[in-house]
Amino acid sequence: MVLDWSVIIHYFPFLLKGALLTLQISLFSLLFGLIIGLVAALCVLSKNRLLRWPARFYVWLIRSTPLLVQLFIIYFGLPQFGLDLSPFWSGVLALALNTGAYNAETIRAGILSVPSGQSEAARSLGMGASLCMRRIILPQALRLIIPPLGNNFVILIKDTSLVSTITLVELTLTAQRLIGSTYKPFEMYLMAALLYAVLTTGAALLLRQVERRMTWGAV
Amino acid sequence: MSLQSALQDFSGPMVSVRNLRKRFGRLEVLKGLDLDVARSEVLVVIGPSGSGKSTLLRCINHLEQPTSGEVIVAGERVNRGDLSGRALQRHLNAVRTEMGMVFQHFNLFPHMTVLGNIIEAPIQVQKRRREEVIPEARELLNKVGLVEKQDAYPGQLSGGQQQRVAIARALAMQPSVMLFDEVTSALDPELVGEVLRVMEDLAREGMTMMVVTHEMGFAERVGDRVIFMDDGLIVEEAEPAEIFARPKEERTQRFLADVLK
């Protein structure tokens, strides 16, 4: 088997451009997914049922349905109700809602694994619940959360390939289209795969740096 | 603050407990306790594990909600049934600053330095200025003999050092009462002494203290009064010399014989 290097070299810039859009979608989804995840986690852990139940429902719904169907509901379904989002923002919304539910579970688990003695100490010093969460629990949970959160990020980056189905010419759809004119599916998909690997590995390495900075003393 | 001014001219007991009961499901851990701690008094609570000593302390600062009865600290009712939700939280946060609590497992905040641990609550809860709090924190560290460790993280300290920092952290809130919950039980034997010495100094300075402990030597030397608890009740109460030399109750005799042999 011989790779057609001339095709690879010639079309690489096009794929790079697709990868750039993939990166953009990933970054927006990641940011919103983090915010959604944090809010949902705090709601799931709340004593207030009006916060807890909707949050639980959201996490359950997202985790028990396929991302592709969620994406189609947002892109094809919502316009029926007058909510006509562009492919880009439909994709970001679907991905953010999806990763947000998984982030919520990750963050919730992180918060719960901070020893109860920490909040007892904080309360005994007169701290209220929100101050205790913000100053004592979350900073400690964050360190536990970062590795599994990094997993969610990597999955998110790979899942962006699904938005190729709603006409977004990101990395996967770019490869598909180039195959139409080059008839070189192996070379094109191989390059797409490599570019995904670069993005996910880059994200993982970045997070490892963050994690390393978060060790306190010799702990 | 009203609590502070109330404290100024307050002459009654610093801690007052009336008919305190605590139930966990079917298990009644405290079966109706009454006690008073006078200003500057050191009250030592001893008893077998499971007798309710720790629960008693935790009910006093409302880390556990008493099932019934009254807890009054510095003239202020702690467990107020007439409050709920945010109002209750605010009230609890305010009265808790009157009580410093030191835990068996230190519970220092691992993501903050020693100094950070101490100044956290004065700045965040009491809204005091950083420049004002830091010198006080250093003074407290000096008092517990750890001034050179102010920039270390808890994970870099020995258990005894961590517990002394925890004491300094509680003192930084300028509480009227200190509650010690088996604070030497998790320490290696050779580190117990340094923590007890700090507590002894505090007692000498006139701090009101409730000390749950298995250190009978400390109880005898530093305590003004000793309470022996068993099975959720106060079995016997006396001055240390009295209770250790001539325990009246049979249960106390048995416990002391076991512990002191």
Tab-separated table of C-alpha atoms in Angstrom, chain B residues 65-241:
chain	number	residue	atom	x	y	z
B	65	GLN	CA	-28.903	19.856	65.240
B	66	PRO	CA	-30.151	18.938	68.712
B	67	THR	CA	-33.380	16.961	68.702
B	68	SER	CA	-34.614	18.910	71.703
B	69	GLY	CA	-33.349	20.994	74.587
B	70	GLU	CA	-31.531	24.282	74.794
B	71	VAL	CA	-28.005	25.336	73.995
B	72	ILE	CA	-27.039	28.827	75.097
B	73	VAL	CA	-23.619	30.296	74.413
B	74	ALA	CA	-22.634	33.650	75.864
B	75	GLY	CA	-26.262	34.368	76.612
B	76	GLU	CA	-27.326	33.670	73.035
B	77	ARG	CA	-29.620	30.764	72.242
B	78	VAL	CA	-27.922	28.632	69.562
B	79	ASN	CA	-30.644	26.235	68.432
B	80	ARG	CA	-33.501	28.577	67.746
B	81	GLY	CA	-36.645	26.792	66.640
B	82	ASP	CA	-38.270	30.085	65.670
B	83	LEU	CA	-35.864	30.625	62.784
B	84	SER	CA	-35.532	28.729	59.548
B	85	GLY	CA	-33.876	28.948	56.154
B	86	ARG	CA	-31.648	31.931	55.572
B	87	ALA	CA	-32.471	33.622	58.864
B	88	LEU	CA	-31.385	30.509	60.776
B	89	GLN	CA	-28.201	30.265	58.709
B	90	ARG	CA	-27.312	33.871	59.410
B	91	HIS	CA	-27.978	33.413	63.090
B	92	LEU	CA	-25.856	30.238	63.228
B	93	ASN	CA	-22.997	31.843	61.327
B	94	ALA	CA	-23.027	34.691	63.821
B	95	VAL	CA	-23.134	32.571	67.000
B	96	ARG	CA	-20.561	30.150	65.649
B	97	THR	CA	-17.990	32.905	65.522
B	98	GLU	CA	-18.301	32.954	69.331
B	99	MET	CA	-17.099	29.338	69.476
B	100	GLY	CA	-13.774	28.083	68.209
B	101	MET	CA	-13.785	24.403	67.356
B	102	VAL	CA	-10.747	22.168	67.008
B	103	PHE	CA	-11.244	18.754	65.429
B	104	GLN	CA	-9.637	15.369	65.850
B	105	HIS	CA	-8.448	15.369	62.236
B	106	PHE	CA	-7.397	19.065	62.159
B	107	ASN	CA	-9.427	19.807	58.999
B	108	LEU	CA	-7.037	22.496	57.864
B	109	PHE	CA	-7.704	23.829	54.369
B	110	PRO	CA	-5.041	22.026	52.300
B	111	HIS	CA	-5.114	24.515	49.420
B	112	MET	CA	-4.159	27.453	51.636
B	113	THR	CA	-0.934	28.235	53.417
B	114	VAL	CA	-0.762	28.224	57.184
B	115	LEU	CA	-1.246	31.985	57.226
B	116	GLY	CA	-4.039	31.690	54.654
B	117	ASN	CA	-5.858	29.215	56.876
B	118	ILE	CA	-5.753	31.598	59.805
B	119	ILE	CA	-6.791	34.808	58.058
B	120	GLU	CA	-9.497	33.230	55.888
B	121	ALA	CA	-12.456	33.500	58.239
B	122	PRO	CA	-11.565	36.877	59.807
B	123	ILE	CA	-11.390	38.371	56.294
B	124	GLN	CA	-14.261	36.517	54.616
B	125	VAL	CA	-16.672	36.207	57.537
B	126	GLN	CA	-15.870	39.125	59.812
B	127	LYS	CA	-14.986	41.347	56.826
B	128	ARG	CA	-11.904	42.629	58.582
B	129	ARG	CA	-9.038	44.227	56.722
B	130	ARG	CA	-6.159	42.078	55.600
B	131	GLU	CA	-3.494	44.459	56.924
B	132	GLU	CA	-5.102	44.306	60.324
B	133	VAL	CA	-5.586	40.546	60.407
B	134	ILE	CA	-2.139	39.444	59.259
B	135	PRO	CA	-0.192	40.819	62.262
B	136	GLU	CA	-2.715	39.182	64.571
B	137	ALA	CA	-2.335	35.901	62.718
B	138	ARG	CA	1.444	36.114	63.096
B	139	GLU	CA	1.047	36.752	66.789
B	140	LEU	CA	-1.157	33.672	67.089
B	141	LEU	CA	1.392	31.617	65.170
B	142	ASN	CA	4.027	32.862	67.531
B	143	LYS	CA	1.892	31.763	70.424
B	144	VAL	CA	1.586	28.220	69.066
B	145	GLY	CA	5.289	28.240	68.168
B	146	LEU	CA	4.962	28.089	64.387
B	147	VAL	CA	5.711	31.570	63.171
B	148	GLU	CA	8.394	30.263	60.800
B	149	LYS	CA	5.824	27.990	59.109
B	150	GLN	CA	3.445	30.703	57.956
B	151	ASP	CA	4.061	30.065	54.249
B	152	ALA	CA	4.016	26.273	54.465
B	153	TYR	CA	1.054	24.231	53.325
B	154	PRO	CA	-0.697	21.931	55.822
B	155	GLY	CA	0.536	18.869	53.934
B	156	GLN	CA	4.111	19.878	54.741
B	157	LEU	CA	3.530	19.892	58.497
B	158	SER	CA	3.483	17.152	61.104
B	159	GLY	CA	0.200	16.263	62.757
B	160	GLY	CA	1.128	18.144	65.903
B	161	GLN	CA	2.027	21.250	63.927
B	162	GLN	CA	-1.203	21.028	61.933
B	163	GLN	CA	-3.232	20.802	65.093
B	164	ARG	CA	-1.499	23.850	66.551
B	165	VAL	CA	-2.306	25.755	63.372
B	166	ALA	CA	-5.913	24.612	63.718
B	167	ILE	CA	-5.978	26.050	67.226
B	168	ALA	CA	-4.559	29.336	65.955
B	169	ARG	CA	-7.157	29.378	63.169
B	170	ALA	CA	-9.986	28.991	65.673
B	171	LEU	CA	-8.507	31.666	67.947
B	172	ALA	CA	-8.271	34.152	65.085
B	173	MET	CA	-12.032	34.625	65.260
B	174	GLN	CA	-11.617	35.820	68.851
B	175	PRO	CA	-14.144	33.338	70.209
B	176	SER	CA	-15.511	33.400	73.746
B	177	VAL	CA	-15.368	29.626	74.075
B	178	MET	CA	-13.067	26.986	72.630
B	179	LEU	CA	-14.346	23.480	71.944
B	180	PHE	CA	-11.742	20.723	71.627
B	181	ASP	CA	-12.942	17.436	70.157
B	182	GLU	CA	-10.377	14.710	70.914
B	183	VAL	CA	-7.716	16.897	69.385
B	184	THR	CA	-4.797	14.609	70.247
B	185	SER	CA	-6.398	11.275	69.369
B	186	ALA	CA	-5.089	11.214	65.793
B	187	LEU	CA	-1.550	12.201	66.744
B	188	ASP	CA	1.550	10.111	67.132
B	189	PRO	CA	2.316	9.828	70.859
B	190	GLU	CA	5.426	12.005	70.678
B	191	LEU	CA	3.416	14.893	69.181
B	192	VAL	CA	0.681	14.967	71.800
B	193	GLY	CA	2.660	17.043	74.272
B	194	GLU	CA	3.174	20.085	72.016
B	195	VAL	CA	-0.571	20.379	71.412
B	196	LEU	CA	-1.487	19.940	75.061
B	197	ARG	CA	1.035	22.613	76.035
B	198	VAL	CA	-0.669	25.117	73.751
B	199	MET	CA	-4.017	24.245	75.295
B	200	GLU	CA	-2.570	24.587	78.768
B	201	ASP	CA	-1.291	28.070	77.925
B	202	LEU	CA	-4.722	29.023	76.669
B	203	ALA	CA	-6.343	27.824	79.847
B	204	ARG	CA	-3.887	29.836	81.877
B	205	GLU	CA	-4.782	32.960	79.918
B	206	GLY	CA	-8.372	32.526	81.008
B	207	MET	CA	-9.973	31.033	77.915
B	208	THR	CA	-13.242	29.240	78.518
B	209	MET	CA	-12.762	25.704	77.256
B	210	MET	CA	-14.667	22.484	76.771
B	211	VAL	CA	-12.270	19.633	76.193
B	212	VAL	CA	-13.300	16.153	75.118
B	213	THR	CA	-10.233	14.016	75.643
B	214	HIS	CA	-8.684	10.713	76.613
B	215	GLU	CA	-5.667	12.477	78.110
B	216	MET	CA	-6.300	11.922	81.793
B	217	GLY	CA	-3.067	13.661	82.767
B	218	PHE	CA	-4.218	16.809	81.027
B	219	ALA	CA	-7.664	16.543	82.605
B	220	GLU	CA	-6.153	16.313	86.045
B	221	ARG	CA	-3.582	19.059	85.566
B	222	VAL	CA	-5.556	21.647	83.591
B	223	GLY	CA	-9.236	20.874	84.119
B	224	ASP	CA	-11.286	22.853	86.608
B	225	ARG	CA	-14.022	20.297	86.474
B	226	VAL	CA	-14.421	16.859	84.911
B	227	ILE	CA	-17.590	15.320	83.569
B	228	PHE	CA	-17.778	11.586	83.018
B	229	MET	CA	-20.280	10.619	80.342
B	230	ASP	CA	-21.608	7.199	79.523
B	231	ASP	CA	-24.449	6.098	77.287
B	232	GLY	CA	-25.650	9.619	76.527
B	233	LEU	CA	-25.826	10.809	80.112
B	234	ILE	CA	-23.617	12.624	82.580
B	235	VAL	CA	-22.789	9.962	85.130
B	236	GLU	CA	-20.538	11.917	87.407
B	237	GLU	CA	-19.175	15.403	87.721
B	238	ALA	CA	-16.432	16.570	90.071
B	239	GLU	CA	-13.144	18.385	90.414
B	240	PRO	CA	-10.308	16.440	88.781
B	241	ALA	CA	-8.544	15.554	92.013
